mmCIF file with all atom_site columns, C-alpha atoms in Angstrom:
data_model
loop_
_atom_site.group_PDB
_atom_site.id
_atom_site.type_symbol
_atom_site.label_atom_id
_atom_site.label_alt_id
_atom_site.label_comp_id
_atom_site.label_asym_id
_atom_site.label_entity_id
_atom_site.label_seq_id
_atom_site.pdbx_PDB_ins_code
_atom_site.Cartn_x
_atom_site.Cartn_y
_atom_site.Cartn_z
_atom_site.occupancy
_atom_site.B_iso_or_equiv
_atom_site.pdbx_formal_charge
_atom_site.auth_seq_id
_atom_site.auth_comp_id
_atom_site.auth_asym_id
_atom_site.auth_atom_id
_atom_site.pdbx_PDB_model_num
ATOM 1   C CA . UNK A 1 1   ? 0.000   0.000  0.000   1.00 43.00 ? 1   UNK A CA 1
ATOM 2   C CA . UNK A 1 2   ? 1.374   3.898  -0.800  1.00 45.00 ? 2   UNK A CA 1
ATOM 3   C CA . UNK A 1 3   ? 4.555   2.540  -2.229  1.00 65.00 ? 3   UNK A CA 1
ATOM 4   C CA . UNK A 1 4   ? 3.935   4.183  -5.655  1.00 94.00 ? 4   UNK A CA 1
ATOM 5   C CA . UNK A 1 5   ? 2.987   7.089  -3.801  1.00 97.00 ? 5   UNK A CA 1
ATOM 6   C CA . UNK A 1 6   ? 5.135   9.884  -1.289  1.00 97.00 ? 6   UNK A CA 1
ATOM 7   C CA . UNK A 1 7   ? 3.636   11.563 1.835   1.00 98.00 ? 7   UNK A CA 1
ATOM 8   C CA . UNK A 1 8   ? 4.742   14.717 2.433   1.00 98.00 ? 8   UNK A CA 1
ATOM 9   C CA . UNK A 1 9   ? 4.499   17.280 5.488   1.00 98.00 ? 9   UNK A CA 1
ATOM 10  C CA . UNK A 1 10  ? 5.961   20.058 3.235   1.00 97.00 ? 10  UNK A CA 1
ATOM 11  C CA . UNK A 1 11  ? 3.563   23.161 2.476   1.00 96.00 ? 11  UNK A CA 1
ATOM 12  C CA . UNK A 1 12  ? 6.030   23.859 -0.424  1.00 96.00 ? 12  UNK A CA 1
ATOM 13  C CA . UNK A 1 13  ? 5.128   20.380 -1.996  1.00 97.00 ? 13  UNK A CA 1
ATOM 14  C CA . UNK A 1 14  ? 1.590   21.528 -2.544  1.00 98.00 ? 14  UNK A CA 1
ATOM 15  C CA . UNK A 1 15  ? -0.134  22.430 -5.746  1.00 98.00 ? 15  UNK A CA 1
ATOM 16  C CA . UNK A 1 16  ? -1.933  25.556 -4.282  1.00 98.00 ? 16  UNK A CA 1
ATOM 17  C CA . UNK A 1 17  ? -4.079  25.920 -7.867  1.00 98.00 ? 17  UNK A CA 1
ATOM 18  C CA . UNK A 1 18  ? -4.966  22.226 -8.101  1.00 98.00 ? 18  UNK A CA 1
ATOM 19  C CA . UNK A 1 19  ? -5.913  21.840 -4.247  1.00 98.00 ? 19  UNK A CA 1
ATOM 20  C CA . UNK A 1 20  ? -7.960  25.275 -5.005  1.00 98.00 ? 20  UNK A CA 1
ATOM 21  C CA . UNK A 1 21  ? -9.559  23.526 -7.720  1.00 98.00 ? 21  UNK A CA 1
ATOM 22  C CA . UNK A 1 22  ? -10.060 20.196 -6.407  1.00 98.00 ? 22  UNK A CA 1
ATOM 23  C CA . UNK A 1 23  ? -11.906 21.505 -3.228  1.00 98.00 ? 23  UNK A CA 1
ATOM 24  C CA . UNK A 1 24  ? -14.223 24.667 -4.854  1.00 97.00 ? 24  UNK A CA 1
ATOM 25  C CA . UNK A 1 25  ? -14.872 22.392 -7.499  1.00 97.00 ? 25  UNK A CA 1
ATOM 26  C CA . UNK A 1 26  ? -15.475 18.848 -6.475  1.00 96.00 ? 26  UNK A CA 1
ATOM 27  C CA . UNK A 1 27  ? -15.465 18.386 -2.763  1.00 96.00 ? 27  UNK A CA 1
ATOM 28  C CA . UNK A 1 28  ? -19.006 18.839 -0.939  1.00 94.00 ? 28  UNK A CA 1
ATOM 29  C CA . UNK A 1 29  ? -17.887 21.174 2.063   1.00 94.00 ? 29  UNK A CA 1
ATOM 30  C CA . UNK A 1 30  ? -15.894 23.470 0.470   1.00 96.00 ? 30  UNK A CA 1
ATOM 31  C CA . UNK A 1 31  ? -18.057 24.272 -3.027  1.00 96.00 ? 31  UNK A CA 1
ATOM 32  C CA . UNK A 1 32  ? -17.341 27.904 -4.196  1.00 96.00 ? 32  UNK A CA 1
ATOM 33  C CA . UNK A 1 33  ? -14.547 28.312 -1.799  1.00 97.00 ? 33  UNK A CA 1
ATOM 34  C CA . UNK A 1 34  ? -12.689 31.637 -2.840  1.00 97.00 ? 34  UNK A CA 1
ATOM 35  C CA . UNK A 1 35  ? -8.684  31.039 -3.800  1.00 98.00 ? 35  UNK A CA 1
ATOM 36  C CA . UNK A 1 36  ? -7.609  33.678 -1.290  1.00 98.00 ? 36  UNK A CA 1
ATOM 37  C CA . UNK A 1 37  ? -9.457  31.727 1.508   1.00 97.00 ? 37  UNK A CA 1
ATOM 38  C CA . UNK A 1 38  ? -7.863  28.362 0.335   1.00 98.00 ? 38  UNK A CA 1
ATOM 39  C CA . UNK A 1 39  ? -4.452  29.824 0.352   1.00 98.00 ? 39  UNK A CA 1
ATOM 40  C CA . UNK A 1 40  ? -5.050  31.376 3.811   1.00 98.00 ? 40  UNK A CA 1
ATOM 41  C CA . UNK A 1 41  ? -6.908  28.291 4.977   1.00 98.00 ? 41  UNK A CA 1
ATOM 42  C CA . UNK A 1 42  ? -3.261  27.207 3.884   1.00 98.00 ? 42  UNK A CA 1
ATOM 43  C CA . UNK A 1 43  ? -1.090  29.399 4.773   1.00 98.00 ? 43  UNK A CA 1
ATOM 44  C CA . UNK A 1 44  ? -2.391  29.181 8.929   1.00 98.00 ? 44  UNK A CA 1
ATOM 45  C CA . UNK A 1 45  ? -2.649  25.327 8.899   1.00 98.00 ? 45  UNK A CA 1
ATOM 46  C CA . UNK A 1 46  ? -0.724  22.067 9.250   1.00 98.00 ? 46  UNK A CA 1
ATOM 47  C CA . UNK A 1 47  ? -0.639  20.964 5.595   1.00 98.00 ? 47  UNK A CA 1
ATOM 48  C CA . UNK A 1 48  ? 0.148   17.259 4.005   1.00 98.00 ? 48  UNK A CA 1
ATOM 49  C CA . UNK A 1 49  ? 0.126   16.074 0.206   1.00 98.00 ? 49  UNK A CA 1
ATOM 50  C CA . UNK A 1 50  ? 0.563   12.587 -1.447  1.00 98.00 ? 50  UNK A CA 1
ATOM 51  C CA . UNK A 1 51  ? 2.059   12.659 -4.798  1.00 98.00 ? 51  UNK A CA 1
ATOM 52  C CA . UNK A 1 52  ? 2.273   9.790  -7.691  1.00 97.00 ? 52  UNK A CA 1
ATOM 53  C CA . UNK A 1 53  ? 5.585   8.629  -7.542  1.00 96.00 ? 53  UNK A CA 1
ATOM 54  C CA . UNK A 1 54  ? 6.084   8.305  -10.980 1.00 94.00 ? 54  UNK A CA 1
ATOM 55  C CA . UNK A 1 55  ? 4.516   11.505 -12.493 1.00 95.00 ? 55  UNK A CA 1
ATOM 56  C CA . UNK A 1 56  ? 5.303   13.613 -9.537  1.00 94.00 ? 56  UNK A CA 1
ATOM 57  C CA . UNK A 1 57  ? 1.821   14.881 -9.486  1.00 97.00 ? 57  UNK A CA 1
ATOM 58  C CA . UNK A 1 58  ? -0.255  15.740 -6.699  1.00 98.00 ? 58  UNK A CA 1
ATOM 59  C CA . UNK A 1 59  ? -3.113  13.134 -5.679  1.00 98.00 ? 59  UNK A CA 1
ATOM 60  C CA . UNK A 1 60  ? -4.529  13.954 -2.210  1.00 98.00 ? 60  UNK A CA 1
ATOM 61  C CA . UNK A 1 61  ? -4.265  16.506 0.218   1.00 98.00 ? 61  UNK A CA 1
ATOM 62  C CA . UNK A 1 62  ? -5.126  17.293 3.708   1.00 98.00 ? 62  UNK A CA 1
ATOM 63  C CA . UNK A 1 63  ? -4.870  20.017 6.363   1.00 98.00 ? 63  UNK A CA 1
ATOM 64  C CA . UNK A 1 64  ? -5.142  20.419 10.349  1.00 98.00 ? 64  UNK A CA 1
ATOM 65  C CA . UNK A 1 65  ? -6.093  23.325 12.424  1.00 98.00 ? 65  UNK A CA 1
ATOM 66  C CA . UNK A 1 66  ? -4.563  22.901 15.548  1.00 97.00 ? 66  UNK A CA 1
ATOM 67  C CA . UNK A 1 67  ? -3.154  24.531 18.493  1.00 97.00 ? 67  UNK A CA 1
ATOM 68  C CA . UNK A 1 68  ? -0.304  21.711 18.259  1.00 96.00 ? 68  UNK A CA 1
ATOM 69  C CA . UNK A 1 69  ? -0.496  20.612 22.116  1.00 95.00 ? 69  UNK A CA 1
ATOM 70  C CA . UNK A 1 70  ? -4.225  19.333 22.673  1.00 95.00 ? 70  UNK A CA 1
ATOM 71  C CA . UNK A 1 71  ? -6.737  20.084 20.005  1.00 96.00 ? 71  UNK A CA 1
ATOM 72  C CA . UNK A 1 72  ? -6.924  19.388 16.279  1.00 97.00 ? 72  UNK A CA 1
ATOM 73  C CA . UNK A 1 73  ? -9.587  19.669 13.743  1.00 97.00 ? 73  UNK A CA 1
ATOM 74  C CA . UNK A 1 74  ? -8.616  17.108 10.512  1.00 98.00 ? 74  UNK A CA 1
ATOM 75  C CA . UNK A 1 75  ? -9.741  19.372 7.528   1.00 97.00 ? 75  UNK A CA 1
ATOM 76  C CA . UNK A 1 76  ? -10.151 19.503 3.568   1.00 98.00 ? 76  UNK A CA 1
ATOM 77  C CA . UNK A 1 77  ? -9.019  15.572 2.833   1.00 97.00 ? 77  UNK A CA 1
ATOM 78  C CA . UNK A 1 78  ? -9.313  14.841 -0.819  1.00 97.00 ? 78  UNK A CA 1
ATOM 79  C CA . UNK A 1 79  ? -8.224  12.336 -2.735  1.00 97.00 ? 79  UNK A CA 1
ATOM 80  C CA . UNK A 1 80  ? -8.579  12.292 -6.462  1.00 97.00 ? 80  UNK A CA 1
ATOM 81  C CA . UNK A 1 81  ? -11.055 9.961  -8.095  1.00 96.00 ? 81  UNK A CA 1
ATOM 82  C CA . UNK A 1 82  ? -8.831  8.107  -10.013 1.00 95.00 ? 82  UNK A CA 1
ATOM 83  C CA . UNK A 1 83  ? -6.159  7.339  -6.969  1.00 95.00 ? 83  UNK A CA 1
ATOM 84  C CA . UNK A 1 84  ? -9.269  6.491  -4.732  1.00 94.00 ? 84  UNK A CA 1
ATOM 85  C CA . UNK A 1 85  ? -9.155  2.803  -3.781  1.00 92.00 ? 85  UNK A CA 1
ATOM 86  C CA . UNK A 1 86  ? -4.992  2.712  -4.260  1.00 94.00 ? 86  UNK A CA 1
ATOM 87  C CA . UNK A 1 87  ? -4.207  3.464  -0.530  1.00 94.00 ? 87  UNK A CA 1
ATOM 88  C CA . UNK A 1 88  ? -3.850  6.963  -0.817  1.00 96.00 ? 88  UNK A CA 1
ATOM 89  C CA . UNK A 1 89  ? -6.491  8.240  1.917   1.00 95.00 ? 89  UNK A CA 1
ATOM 90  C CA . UNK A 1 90  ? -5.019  5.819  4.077   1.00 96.00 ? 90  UNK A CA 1
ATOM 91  C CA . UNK A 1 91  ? -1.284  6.885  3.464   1.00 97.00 ? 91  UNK A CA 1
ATOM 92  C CA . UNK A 1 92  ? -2.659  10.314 3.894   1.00 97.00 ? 92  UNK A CA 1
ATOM 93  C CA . UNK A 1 93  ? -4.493  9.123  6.925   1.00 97.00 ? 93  UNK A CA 1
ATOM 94  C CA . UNK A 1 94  ? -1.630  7.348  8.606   1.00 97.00 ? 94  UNK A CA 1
ATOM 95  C CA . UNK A 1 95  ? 0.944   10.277 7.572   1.00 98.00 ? 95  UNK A CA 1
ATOM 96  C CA . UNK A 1 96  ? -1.443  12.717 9.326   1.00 98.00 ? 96  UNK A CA 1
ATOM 97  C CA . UNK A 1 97  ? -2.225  11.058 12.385  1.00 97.00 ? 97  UNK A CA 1
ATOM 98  C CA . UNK A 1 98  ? 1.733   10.334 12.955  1.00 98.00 ? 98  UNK A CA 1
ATOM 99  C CA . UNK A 1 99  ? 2.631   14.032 12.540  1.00 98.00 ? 99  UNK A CA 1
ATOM 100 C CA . UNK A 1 100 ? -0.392  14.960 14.979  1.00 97.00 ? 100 UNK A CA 1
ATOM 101 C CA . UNK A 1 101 ? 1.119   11.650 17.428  1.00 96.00 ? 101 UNK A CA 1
ATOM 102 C CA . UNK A 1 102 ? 3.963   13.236 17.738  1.00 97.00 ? 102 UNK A CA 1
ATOM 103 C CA . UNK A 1 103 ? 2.938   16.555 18.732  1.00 96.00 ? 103 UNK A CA 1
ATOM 104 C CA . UNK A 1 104 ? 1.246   14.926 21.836  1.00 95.00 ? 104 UNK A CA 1
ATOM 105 C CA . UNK A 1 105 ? -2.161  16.266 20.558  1.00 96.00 ? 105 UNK A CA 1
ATOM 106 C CA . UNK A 1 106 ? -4.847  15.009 22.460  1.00 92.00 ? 106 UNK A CA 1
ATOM 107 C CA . UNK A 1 107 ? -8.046  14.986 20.683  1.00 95.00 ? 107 UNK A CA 1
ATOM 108 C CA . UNK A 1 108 ? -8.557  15.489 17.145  1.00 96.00 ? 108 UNK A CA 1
ATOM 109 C CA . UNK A 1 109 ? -11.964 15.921 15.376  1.00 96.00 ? 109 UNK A CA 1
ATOM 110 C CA . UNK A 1 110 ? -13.504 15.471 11.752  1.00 95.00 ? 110 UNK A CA 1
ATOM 111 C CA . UNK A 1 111 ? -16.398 15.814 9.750   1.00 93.00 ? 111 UNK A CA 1
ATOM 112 C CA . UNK A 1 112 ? -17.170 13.573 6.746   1.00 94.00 ? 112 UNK A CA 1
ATOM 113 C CA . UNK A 1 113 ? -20.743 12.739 5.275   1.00 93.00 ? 113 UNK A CA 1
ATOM 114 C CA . UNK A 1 114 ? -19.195 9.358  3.118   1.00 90.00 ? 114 UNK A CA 1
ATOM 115 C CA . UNK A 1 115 ? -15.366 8.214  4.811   1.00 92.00 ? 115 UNK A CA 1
ATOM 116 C CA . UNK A 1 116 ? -16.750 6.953  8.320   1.00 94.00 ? 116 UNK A CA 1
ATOM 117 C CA . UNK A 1 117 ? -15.357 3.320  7.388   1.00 92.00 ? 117 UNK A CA 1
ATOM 118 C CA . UNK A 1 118 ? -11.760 4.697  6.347   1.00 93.00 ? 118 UNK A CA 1
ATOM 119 C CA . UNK A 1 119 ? -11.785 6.860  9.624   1.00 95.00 ? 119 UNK A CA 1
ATOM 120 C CA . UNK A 1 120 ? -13.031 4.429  11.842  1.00 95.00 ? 120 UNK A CA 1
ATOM 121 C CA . UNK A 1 121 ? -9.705  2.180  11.025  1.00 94.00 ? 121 UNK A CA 1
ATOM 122 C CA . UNK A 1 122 ? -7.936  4.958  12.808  1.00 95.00 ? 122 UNK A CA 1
ATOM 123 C CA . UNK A 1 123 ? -9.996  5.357  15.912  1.00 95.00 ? 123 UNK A CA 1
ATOM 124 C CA . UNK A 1 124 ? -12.516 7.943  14.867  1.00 95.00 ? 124 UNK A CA 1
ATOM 125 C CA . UNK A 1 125 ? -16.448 7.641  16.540  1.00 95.00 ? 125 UNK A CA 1
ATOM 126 C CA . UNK A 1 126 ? -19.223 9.058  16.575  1.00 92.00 ? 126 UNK A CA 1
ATOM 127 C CA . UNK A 1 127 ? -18.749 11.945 19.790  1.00 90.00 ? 127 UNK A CA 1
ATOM 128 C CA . UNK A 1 128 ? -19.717 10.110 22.939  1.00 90.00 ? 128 UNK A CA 1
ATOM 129 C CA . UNK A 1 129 ? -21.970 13.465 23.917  1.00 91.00 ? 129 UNK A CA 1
ATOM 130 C CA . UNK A 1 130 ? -22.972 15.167 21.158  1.00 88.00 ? 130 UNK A CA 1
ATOM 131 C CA . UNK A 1 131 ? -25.384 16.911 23.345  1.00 90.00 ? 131 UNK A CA 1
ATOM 132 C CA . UNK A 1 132 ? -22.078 19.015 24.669  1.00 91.00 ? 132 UNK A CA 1
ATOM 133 C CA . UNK A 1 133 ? -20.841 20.318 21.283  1.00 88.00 ? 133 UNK A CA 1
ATOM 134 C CA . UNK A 1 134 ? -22.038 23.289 19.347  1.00 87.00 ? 134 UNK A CA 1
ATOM 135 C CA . UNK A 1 135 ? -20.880 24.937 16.105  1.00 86.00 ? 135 UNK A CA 1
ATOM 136 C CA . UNK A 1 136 ? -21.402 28.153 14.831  1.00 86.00 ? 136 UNK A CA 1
ATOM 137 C CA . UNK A 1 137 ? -21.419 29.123 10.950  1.00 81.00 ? 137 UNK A CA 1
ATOM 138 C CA . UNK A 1 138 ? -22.323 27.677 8.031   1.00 63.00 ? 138 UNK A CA 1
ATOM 139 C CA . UNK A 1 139 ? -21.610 24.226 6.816   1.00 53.00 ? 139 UNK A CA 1
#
């Protein structure tokens, strides 16, 4: 699994148009997304790629907000359609949750309407009490 693919915790590895694209584009919770909030979104966030390792090119992408010591919030994961089912998300996944492990970061949180299975490999549940969370904003 991932070994025709690279993980990478570099921001300067990452295609800032295509992840633009790929998220105002295609991905559900991010539709219409404005490049200047992407790059920001970028710009004050943990950020992690996987690239083909033959072409080079950019397949997935993910980003964490997180105050590096006890909270994280696992953000914007996409993986392209035609590198789904490879390993990627879970090379992504696995590089992700290391970087976070080694932090010492307590408690990380997602959102996802179709990757339960894939997160649940990793630990992820539904919140115990749901009852005690709130959000404000727009989904």
């Amino acid at each position: 699994m991932g070994s025709d693919y690279r993980f990478s915790t570099a921001t300067s590895d990452i295609d800032r148009a295509l992840v633009h694209r790929w998220l105002s584009e295609d991905a559900y919770w991010a539709r219409g997304r404005p490049r200047h909030v992407q790059d920001t979104a970028i710009d004050t966030s943990r950020n992690y790629s996987v690239h083909d390792v033959g072409s080079g090119r950019q397949v997935g992408y993910a980003r964490v907000v997180t105050d590096t010591v006890t909270f994280a919030w696992l953000c914007d994961v996409f993986v392209v359609p035609e590198a789904r089912g490879a390993g990627v998300g879970k090379l992504l996944v696995d590089g992700v949750l290391a970087d976070l492990d080694a932090l010492g970061v307590r408690r990380t949180l997602l959102a996802t309407a179709d990757a339960h299975g894939l997160y649940a490999q990793y630990g992820f549940e539904p919140l115990s009490e749901p009852g005690r969370w709130m959000g404000r904003g727009t989904v």
